[in-house]
XYZ file of C-alpha atoms in Angstrom:
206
model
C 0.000 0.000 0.000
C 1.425 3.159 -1.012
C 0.825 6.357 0.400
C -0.905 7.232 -2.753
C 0.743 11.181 -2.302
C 3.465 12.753 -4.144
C 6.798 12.628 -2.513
C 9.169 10.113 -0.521
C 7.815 8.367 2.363
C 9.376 6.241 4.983
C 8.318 2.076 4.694
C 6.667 -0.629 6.770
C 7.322 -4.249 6.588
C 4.019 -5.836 8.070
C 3.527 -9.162 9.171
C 0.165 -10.949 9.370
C -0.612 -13.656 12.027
C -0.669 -17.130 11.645
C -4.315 -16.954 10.685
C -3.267 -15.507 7.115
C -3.456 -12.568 5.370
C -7.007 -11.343 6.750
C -8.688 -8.291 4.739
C -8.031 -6.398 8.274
C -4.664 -6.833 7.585
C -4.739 -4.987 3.749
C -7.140 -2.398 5.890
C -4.678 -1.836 8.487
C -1.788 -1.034 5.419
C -4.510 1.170 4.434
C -4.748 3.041 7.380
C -0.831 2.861 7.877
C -0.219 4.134 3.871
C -3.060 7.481 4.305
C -0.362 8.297 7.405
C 2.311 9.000 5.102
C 3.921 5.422 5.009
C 4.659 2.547 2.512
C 3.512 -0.604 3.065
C 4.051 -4.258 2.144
C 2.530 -7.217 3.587
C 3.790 -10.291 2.601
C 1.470 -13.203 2.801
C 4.532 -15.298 4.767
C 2.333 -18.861 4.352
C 1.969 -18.782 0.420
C 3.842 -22.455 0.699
C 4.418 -23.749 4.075
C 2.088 -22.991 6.994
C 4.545 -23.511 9.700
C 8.078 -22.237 7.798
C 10.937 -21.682 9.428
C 11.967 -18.767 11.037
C 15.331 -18.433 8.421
C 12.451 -18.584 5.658
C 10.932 -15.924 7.146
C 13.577 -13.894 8.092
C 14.834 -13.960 4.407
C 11.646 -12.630 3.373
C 11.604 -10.247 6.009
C 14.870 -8.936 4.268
C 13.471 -9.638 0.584
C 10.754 -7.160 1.927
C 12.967 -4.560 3.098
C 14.854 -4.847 0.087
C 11.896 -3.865 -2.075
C 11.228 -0.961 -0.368
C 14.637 0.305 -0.617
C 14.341 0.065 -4.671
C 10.848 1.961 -5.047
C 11.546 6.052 -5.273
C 9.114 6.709 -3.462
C 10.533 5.549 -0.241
C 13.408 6.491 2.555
C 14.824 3.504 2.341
C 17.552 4.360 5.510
C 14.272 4.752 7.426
C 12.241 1.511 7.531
C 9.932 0.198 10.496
C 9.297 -2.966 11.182
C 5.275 -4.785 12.621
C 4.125 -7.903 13.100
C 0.709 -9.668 15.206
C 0.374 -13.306 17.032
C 3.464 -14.934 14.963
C 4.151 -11.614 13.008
C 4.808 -10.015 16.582
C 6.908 -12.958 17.633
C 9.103 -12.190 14.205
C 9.205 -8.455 15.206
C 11.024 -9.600 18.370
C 12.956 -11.760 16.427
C 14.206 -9.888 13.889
C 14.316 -6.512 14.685
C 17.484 -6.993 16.985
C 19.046 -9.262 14.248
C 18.359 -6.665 10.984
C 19.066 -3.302 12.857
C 20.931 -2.240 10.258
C 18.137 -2.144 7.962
C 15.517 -1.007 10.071
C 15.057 1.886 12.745
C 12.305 0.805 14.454
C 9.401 -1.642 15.387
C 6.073 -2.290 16.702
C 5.340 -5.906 18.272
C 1.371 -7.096 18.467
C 0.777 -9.387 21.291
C 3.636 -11.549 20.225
C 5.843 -14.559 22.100
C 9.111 -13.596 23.258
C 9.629 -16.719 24.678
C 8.274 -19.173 22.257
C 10.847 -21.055 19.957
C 8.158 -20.633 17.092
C 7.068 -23.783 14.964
C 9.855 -25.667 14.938
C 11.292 -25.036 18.648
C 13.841 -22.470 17.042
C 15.558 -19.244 18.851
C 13.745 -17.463 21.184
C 13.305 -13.405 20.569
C 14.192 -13.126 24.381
C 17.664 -14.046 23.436
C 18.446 -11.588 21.219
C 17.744 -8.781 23.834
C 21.740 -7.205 23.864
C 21.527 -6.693 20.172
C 17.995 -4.578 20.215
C 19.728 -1.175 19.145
C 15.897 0.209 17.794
C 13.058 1.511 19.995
C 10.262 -1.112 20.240
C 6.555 -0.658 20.802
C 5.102 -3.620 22.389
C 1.068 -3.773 22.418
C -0.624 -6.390 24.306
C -4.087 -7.228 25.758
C -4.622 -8.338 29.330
C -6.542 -11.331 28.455
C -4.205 -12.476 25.914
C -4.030 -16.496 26.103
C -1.654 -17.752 24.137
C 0.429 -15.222 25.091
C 0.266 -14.147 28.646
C 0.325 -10.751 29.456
C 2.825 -11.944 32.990
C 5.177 -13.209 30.308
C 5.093 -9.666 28.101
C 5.801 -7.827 31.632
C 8.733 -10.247 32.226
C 9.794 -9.330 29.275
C 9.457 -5.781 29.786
C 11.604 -6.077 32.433
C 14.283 -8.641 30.524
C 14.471 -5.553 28.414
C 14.691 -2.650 31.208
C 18.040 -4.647 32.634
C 19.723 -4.434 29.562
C 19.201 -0.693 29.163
C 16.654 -1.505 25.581
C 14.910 1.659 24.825
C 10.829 0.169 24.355
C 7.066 1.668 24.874
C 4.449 -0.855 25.510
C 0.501 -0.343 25.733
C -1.588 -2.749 27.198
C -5.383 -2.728 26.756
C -7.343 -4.302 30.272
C -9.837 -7.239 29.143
C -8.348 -7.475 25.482
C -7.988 -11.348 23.824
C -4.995 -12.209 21.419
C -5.433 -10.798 17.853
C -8.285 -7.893 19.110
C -7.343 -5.771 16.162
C -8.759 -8.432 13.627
C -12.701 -9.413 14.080
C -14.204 -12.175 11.547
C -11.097 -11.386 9.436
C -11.828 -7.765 9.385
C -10.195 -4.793 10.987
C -11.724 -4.013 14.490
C -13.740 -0.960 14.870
C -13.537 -1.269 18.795
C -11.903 1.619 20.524
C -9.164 -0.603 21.708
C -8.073 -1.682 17.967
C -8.672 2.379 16.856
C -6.657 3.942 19.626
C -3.841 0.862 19.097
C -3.682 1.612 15.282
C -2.982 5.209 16.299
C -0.506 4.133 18.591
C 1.761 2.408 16.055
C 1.512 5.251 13.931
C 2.375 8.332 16.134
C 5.407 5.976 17.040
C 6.259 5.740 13.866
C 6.058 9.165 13.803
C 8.430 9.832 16.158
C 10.854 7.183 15.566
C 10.988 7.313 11.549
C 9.810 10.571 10.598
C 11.442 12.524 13.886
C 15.179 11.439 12.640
């Protein structure tokens, strides 16, 4: 999704969950492109439900790489977001590709999960999370509990790792997607404009 403006615009990489690439997803790059950004959400299942996270990562980059070719976009100023498994890459990978993003936003993803196939955990790649990181969460997340997002928090405070977080009381896992379409509950609203005033700040401010 492009910001459909004249002029050159910073770029998102998003990641879907692992329910697939929902319409709510192609509504939130919408909503993310009319803000002044350029989007691109790959559709990371096309041939294995469950790949692995090297597969992913390398499309993560293939992603990046794209936006750095099109003219319309910043490409030294590239943010990174994810939900469910697309926040659990976010963690992942945003310590690991620092040097092609600046920034990222994680949706109520699984810091301490190996993924799929019992693989690294984003936890361990706390000491090489150089970019600020916006972590959004709801309290009654169940695959991923909110206990282990503050523990998390708090892995990520001892280390000195510069991160935001906003957590929504009485809000399930995936709360911005409802019946594969983009919520219209305040929760999902106010969250969408979270991710894009930090944005904002952290791609558009330097």
């Amino acid at each position: 999704a492009a910001s459909g403006k004249e002029g050159v615009w910073p770029g998102v990489v998003m990641i879907h969950s692992f329910n697939g690439l929902e319409p709510g997803y192609l509504s939130l790059a919408d909503r993310l492109a009319a803000e002044g950004y350029v989007v691109v959400a790959p559709e990371w299942q096309t041939f294995n439900r469950t790949p692995s996270d090297e597969t992913v990562g390398q499309l993560i980059q293939d992603c990046s790489a794209f936006l750095q070719d099109r003219d319309d976009v910043q490409a030294e100023k590239l943010g990174l977001t994810g939900f469910c498994a697309g926040g659990r890459y976010t963690m992942l990978f945003l310590p690991q590709l620092n040097q092609t993003f600046r920034s990222g936003v994680a949706w109520y993803g699984f810091p301490y999960s190996g993924g799929f196939l019992n693989e690294s955990r984003p936890v361990e790649f706390i000491d090489q999370l150089d970019d600020p990181l916006l972590i959004i969460h709801g309290t009654y997340d169940a695959p991923s509990r909110i206990a282990d997002i503050y523990r998390y928090a708090e892995e990520l405070n001892a280390s000195g790792r510069y991160f935001e977080m906003k957590v929504y009381q009485g809000e399930p896992h995936g709360f911005m997607i409802e019946d594969g379409q983009l919520s219209q509950s305040f929760a999902a609203e106010d969250a969408l404009h979270q991710m894009a005033s930090f944005f904002d700040r952290t791609l558009k401010g330097v």
